[in-house]
Amino acid sequence: MAPLNCLELSIFYKNLPLISSYKMYLEKNSQINMEKLSDRESLLYDN
């Protein structure tokens, strides 16, 4: 059980940059989506 966990950990740490960049990508995307949403709302309120 322990060797498997060590292996999983090493794989996880190897992929950590990938995971963090993916998280940043997701956050950026959600930020953009929020901005689009707020733009749409402001358009609604302007009219």
Backbone atoms as SQL, in Angstrom:
CREATE TABLE atoms (id INTEGER PRIMARY KEY, chain TEXT, resi INTEGER, resn TEXT, atom TEXT, x REAL, y REAL, z REAL);
INSERT INTO atoms VALUES
  (1, 'A', 1, 'MET', 'N', 0.828, -1.204, 0.000),
  (2, 'A', 1, 'MET', 'CA', 0.000, 0.000, 0.000),
  (3, 'A', 1, 'MET', 'C', 0.869, 1.265, 0.000),
  (4, 'A', 2, 'ALA', 'N', 1.882, 1.279, 0.839),
  (5, 'A', 2, 'ALA', 'CA', 2.741, 2.464, 0.925),
  (6, 'A', 2, 'ALA', 'C', 3.496, 2.762, -0.378),
  (7, 'A', 3, 'PRO', 'N', 4.090, 1.734, -1.025),
  (8, 'A', 3, 'PRO', 'CA', 4.808, 2.019, -2.281),
  (9, 'A', 3, 'PRO', 'C', 3.880, 2.644, -3.328),
  (10, 'A', 4, 'LEU', 'N', 2.658, 2.151, -3.385),
  (11, 'A', 4, 'LEU', 'CA', 1.679, 2.686, -4.329),
  (12, 'A', 4, 'LEU', 'C', 1.426, 4.161, -4.036),
  (13, 'A', 5, 'ASN', 'N', 1.279, 4.475, -2.749),
  (14, 'A', 5, 'ASN', 'CA', 1.052, 5.868, -2.365),
  (15, 'A', 5, 'ASN', 'C', 2.235, 6.741, -2.748),
  (16, 'A', 6, 'CYS', 'N', 3.447, 6.210, -2.542),
  (17, 'A', 6, 'CYS', 'CA', 4.653, 6.966, -2.911),
  (18, 'A', 6, 'CYS', 'C', 4.660, 7.222, -4.414),
  (19, 'A', 7, 'LEU', 'N', 4.297, 6.199, -5.171),
  (20, 'A', 7, 'LEU', 'CA', 4.260, 6.330, -6.621),
  (21, 'A', 7, 'LEU', 'C', 3.225, 7.377, -7.017),
  (22, 'A', 8, 'GLU', 'N', 2.049, 7.285, -6.424),
  (23, 'A', 8, 'GLU', 'CA', 0.997, 8.255, -6.727),
  (24, 'A', 8, 'GLU', 'C', 1.442, 9.667, -6.380),
  (25, 'A', 9, 'LEU', 'N', 2.126, 9.794, -5.235),
  (26, 'A', 9, 'LEU', 'CA', 2.618, 11.106, -4.818),
  (27, 'A', 9, 'LEU', 'C', 3.621, 11.655, -5.816),
  (28, 'A', 10, 'SER', 'N', 4.548, 10.798, -6.254),
  (29, 'A', 10, 'SER', 'CA', 5.574, 11.272, -7.190),
  (30, 'A', 10, 'SER', 'C', 4.923, 11.692, -8.511),
  (31, 'A', 11, 'ILE', 'N', 3.942, 10.931, -8.954),
  (32, 'A', 11, 'ILE', 'CA', 3.220, 11.288, -10.183),
  (33, 'A', 11, 'ILE', 'C', 2.497, 12.612, -9.985),
  (34, 'A', 12, 'PHE', 'N', 1.871, 12.759, -8.811),
  (35, 'A', 12, 'PHE', 'CA', 1.148, 13.990, -8.502),
  (36, 'A', 12, 'PHE', 'C', 2.091, 15.185, -8.520),
  (37, 'A', 13, 'TYR', 'N', 3.275, 15.021, -7.895),
  (38, 'A', 13, 'TYR', 'CA', 4.209, 16.145, -7.833),
  (39, 'A', 13, 'TYR', 'C', 4.818, 16.442, -9.193),
  (40, 'A', 14, 'LYS', 'N', 4.950, 15.410, -10.032),
  (41, 'A', 14, 'LYS', 'CA', 5.440, 15.655, -11.391),
  (42, 'A', 14, 'LYS', 'C', 4.413, 16.457, -12.172),
  (43, 'A', 15, 'ASN', 'N', 3.150, 16.188, -11.911),
  (44, 'A', 15, 'ASN', 'CA', 2.076, 16.855, -12.648),
  (45, 'A', 15, 'ASN', 'C', 1.630, 18.150, -12.000),
  (46, 'A', 16, 'LEU', 'N', 2.232, 18.495, -10.875),
  (47, 'A', 16, 'LEU', 'CA', 1.807, 19.681, -10.133),
  (48, 'A', 16, 'LEU', 'C', 1.833, 20.960, -10.977),
  (49, 'A', 17, 'PRO', 'N', 2.911, 21.234, -11.726),
  (50, 'A', 17, 'PRO', 'CA', 2.909, 22.443, -12.570),
  (51, 'A', 17, 'PRO', 'C', 1.743, 22.436, -13.546),
  (52, 'A', 18, 'LEU', 'N', 1.474, 21.263, -14.101),
  (53, 'A', 18, 'LEU', 'CA', 0.376, 21.104, -15.042),
  (54, 'A', 18, 'LEU', 'C', -0.950, 21.412, -14.357),
  (55, 'A', 19, 'ILE', 'N', -1.120, 20.843, -13.160),
  (56, 'A', 19, 'ILE', 'CA', -2.359, 21.036, -12.410),
  (57, 'A', 19, 'ILE', 'C', -2.552, 22.506, -12.054),
  (58, 'A', 20, 'SER', 'N', -1.488, 23.142, -11.573),
  (59, 'A', 20, 'SER', 'CA', -1.613, 24.541, -11.152),
  (60, 'A', 20, 'SER', 'C', -1.880, 25.445, -12.355),
  (61, 'A', 21, 'SER', 'N', -1.240, 25.148, -13.485),
  (62, 'A', 21, 'SER', 'CA', -1.490, 25.972, -14.673),
  (63, 'A', 21, 'SER', 'C', -2.920, 25.749, -15.166),
  (64, 'A', 22, 'TYR', 'N', -3.408, 24.511, -15.027),
  (65, 'A', 22, 'TYR', 'CA', -4.782, 24.213, -15.415),
  (66, 'A', 22, 'TYR', 'C', -5.759, 24.961, -14.512),
  (67, 'A', 23, 'LYS', 'N', -5.442, 25.007, -13.207),
  (68, 'A', 23, 'LYS', 'CA', -6.293, 25.741, -12.270),
  (69, 'A', 23, 'LYS', 'C', -6.295, 27.227, -12.607),
  (70, 'A', 24, 'MET', 'N', -5.119, 27.760, -12.936),
  (71, 'A', 24, 'MET', 'CA', -5.030, 29.165, -13.324),
  (72, 'A', 24, 'MET', 'C', -5.854, 29.415, -14.581),
  (73, 'A', 25, 'TYR', 'N', -5.771, 28.469, -15.522),
  (74, 'A', 25, 'TYR', 'CA', -6.529, 28.571, -16.766),
  (75, 'A', 25, 'TYR', 'C', -8.027, 28.602, -16.469),
  (76, 'A', 26, 'LEU', 'N', -8.455, 27.707, -15.574),
  (77, 'A', 26, 'LEU', 'CA', -9.871, 27.664, -15.205),
  (78, 'A', 26, 'LEU', 'C', -10.302, 28.958, -14.534),
  (79, 'A', 27, 'GLU', 'N', -9.456, 29.456, -13.629),
  (80, 'A', 27, 'GLU', 'CA', -9.791, 30.690, -12.926),
  (81, 'A', 27, 'GLU', 'C', -9.896, 31.854, -13.906),
  (82, 'A', 28, 'LYS', 'N', -8.962, 31.908, -14.848),
  (83, 'A', 28, 'LYS', 'CA', -8.977, 32.985, -15.843),
  (84, 'A', 28, 'LYS', 'C', -10.256, 32.898, -16.670),
  (85, 'A', 29, 'ASN', 'N', -10.608, 31.671, -17.066),
  (86, 'A', 29, 'ASN', 'CA', -11.813, 31.476, -17.863),
  (87, 'A', 29, 'ASN', 'C', -13.052, 31.899, -17.101),
  (88, 'A', 30, 'SER', 'N', -13.142, 31.514, -15.830),
  (89, 'A', 30, 'SER', 'CA', -14.320, 31.870, -15.042),
  (90, 'A', 30, 'SER', 'C', -14.370, 33.380, -14.846),
  (91, 'A', 31, 'GLN', 'N', -13.205, 33.999, -14.718),
  (92, 'A', 31, 'GLN', 'CA', -13.146, 35.456, -14.579),
  (93, 'A', 31, 'GLN', 'C', -13.696, 36.119, -15.847),
  (94, 'A', 32, 'ILE', 'N', -13.260, 35.607, -17.000),
  (95, 'A', 32, 'ILE', 'CA', -13.727, 36.144, -18.280),
  (96, 'A', 32, 'ILE', 'C', -15.237, 35.952, -18.404),
  (97, 'A', 33, 'ASN', 'N', -15.711, 34.768, -18.005),
  (98, 'A', 33, 'ASN', 'CA', -17.142, 34.497, -18.069),
  (99, 'A', 33, 'ASN', 'C', -17.917, 35.435, -17.162),
  (100, 'A', 34, 'MET', 'N', -17.373, 35.701, -15.981),
  (101, 'A', 34, 'MET', 'CA', -18.028, 36.622, -15.059),
  (102, 'A', 34, 'MET', 'C', -18.092, 38.022, -15.672),
  (103, 'A', 35, 'GLU', 'N', -17.002, 38.428, -16.321),
  (104, 'A', 35, 'GLU', 'CA', -16.974, 39.747, -16.951),
  (105, 'A', 35, 'GLU', 'C', -18.024, 39.841, -18.054),
  (106, 'A', 36, 'LYS', 'N', -18.127, 38.778, -18.854),
  (107, 'A', 36, 'LYS', 'CA', -19.133, 38.763, -19.913),
  (108, 'A', 36, 'LYS', 'C', -20.525, 38.873, -19.311),
  (109, 'A', 37, 'LEU', 'N', -20.724, 38.139, -18.222),
  (110, 'A', 37, 'LEU', 'CA', -22.017, 38.139, -17.554),
  (111, 'A', 37, 'LEU', 'C', -22.352, 39.532, -17.039),
  (112, 'A', 38, 'SER', 'N', -21.393, 40.178, -16.402),
  (113, 'A', 38, 'SER', 'CA', -21.637, 41.516, -15.853),
  (114, 'A', 38, 'SER', 'C', -21.877, 42.515, -16.989),
  (115, 'A', 39, 'ASP', 'N', -21.187, 42.328, -18.111),
  (116, 'A', 39, 'ASP', 'CA', -21.429, 43.191, -19.272),
  (117, 'A', 39, 'ASP', 'C', -22.869, 43.041, -19.745),
  (118, 'A', 40, 'ARG', 'N', -23.322, 41.808, -19.797),
  (119, 'A', 40, 'ARG', 'CA', -24.677, 41.534, -20.240),
  (120, 'A', 40, 'ARG', 'C', -25.680, 42.173, -19.279),
  (121, 'A', 41, 'GLU', 'N', -25.392, 42.054, -17.985),
  (122, 'A', 41, 'GLU', 'CA', -26.291, 42.635, -16.985),
  (123, 'A', 41, 'GLU', 'C', -26.333, 44.153, -17.115),
  (124, 'A', 42, 'SER', 'N', -25.176, 44.762, -17.333),
  (125, 'A', 42, 'SER', 'CA', -25.137, 46.226, -17.453),
  (126, 'A', 42, 'SER', 'C', -25.903, 46.669, -18.703),
  (127, 'A', 43, 'LEU', 'N', -25.831, 45.859, -19.754),
  (128, 'A', 43, 'LEU', 'CA', -26.602, 46.168, -20.961),
  (129, 'A', 43, 'LEU', 'C', -28.094, 46.144, -20.648),
  (130, 'A', 44, 'LEU', 'N', -28.498, 45.133, -19.878),
  (131, 'A', 44, 'LEU', 'CA', -29.901, 45.024, -19.503),
  (132, 'A', 44, 'LEU', 'C', -30.338, 46.243, -18.705),
  (133, 'A', 45, 'TYR', 'N', -29.491, 46.675, -17.782),
  (134, 'A', 45, 'TYR', 'CA', -29.866, 47.792, -16.918),
  (135, 'A', 45, 'TYR', 'C', -29.835, 49.120, -17.670),
  (136, 'A', 46, 'ASP', 'N', -28.963, 49.225, -18.667),
  (137, 'A', 46, 'ASP', 'CA', -28.887, 50.470, -19.441),
  (138, 'A', 46, 'ASP', 'C', -30.172, 50.682, -20.238),
  (139, 'A', 47, 'ASN', 'N', -30.717, 49.608, -20.776),
  (140, 'A', 47, 'ASN', 'CA', -31.957, 49.709, -21.531),
  (141, 'A', 47, 'ASN', 'C', -33.100, 49.647, -20.556);
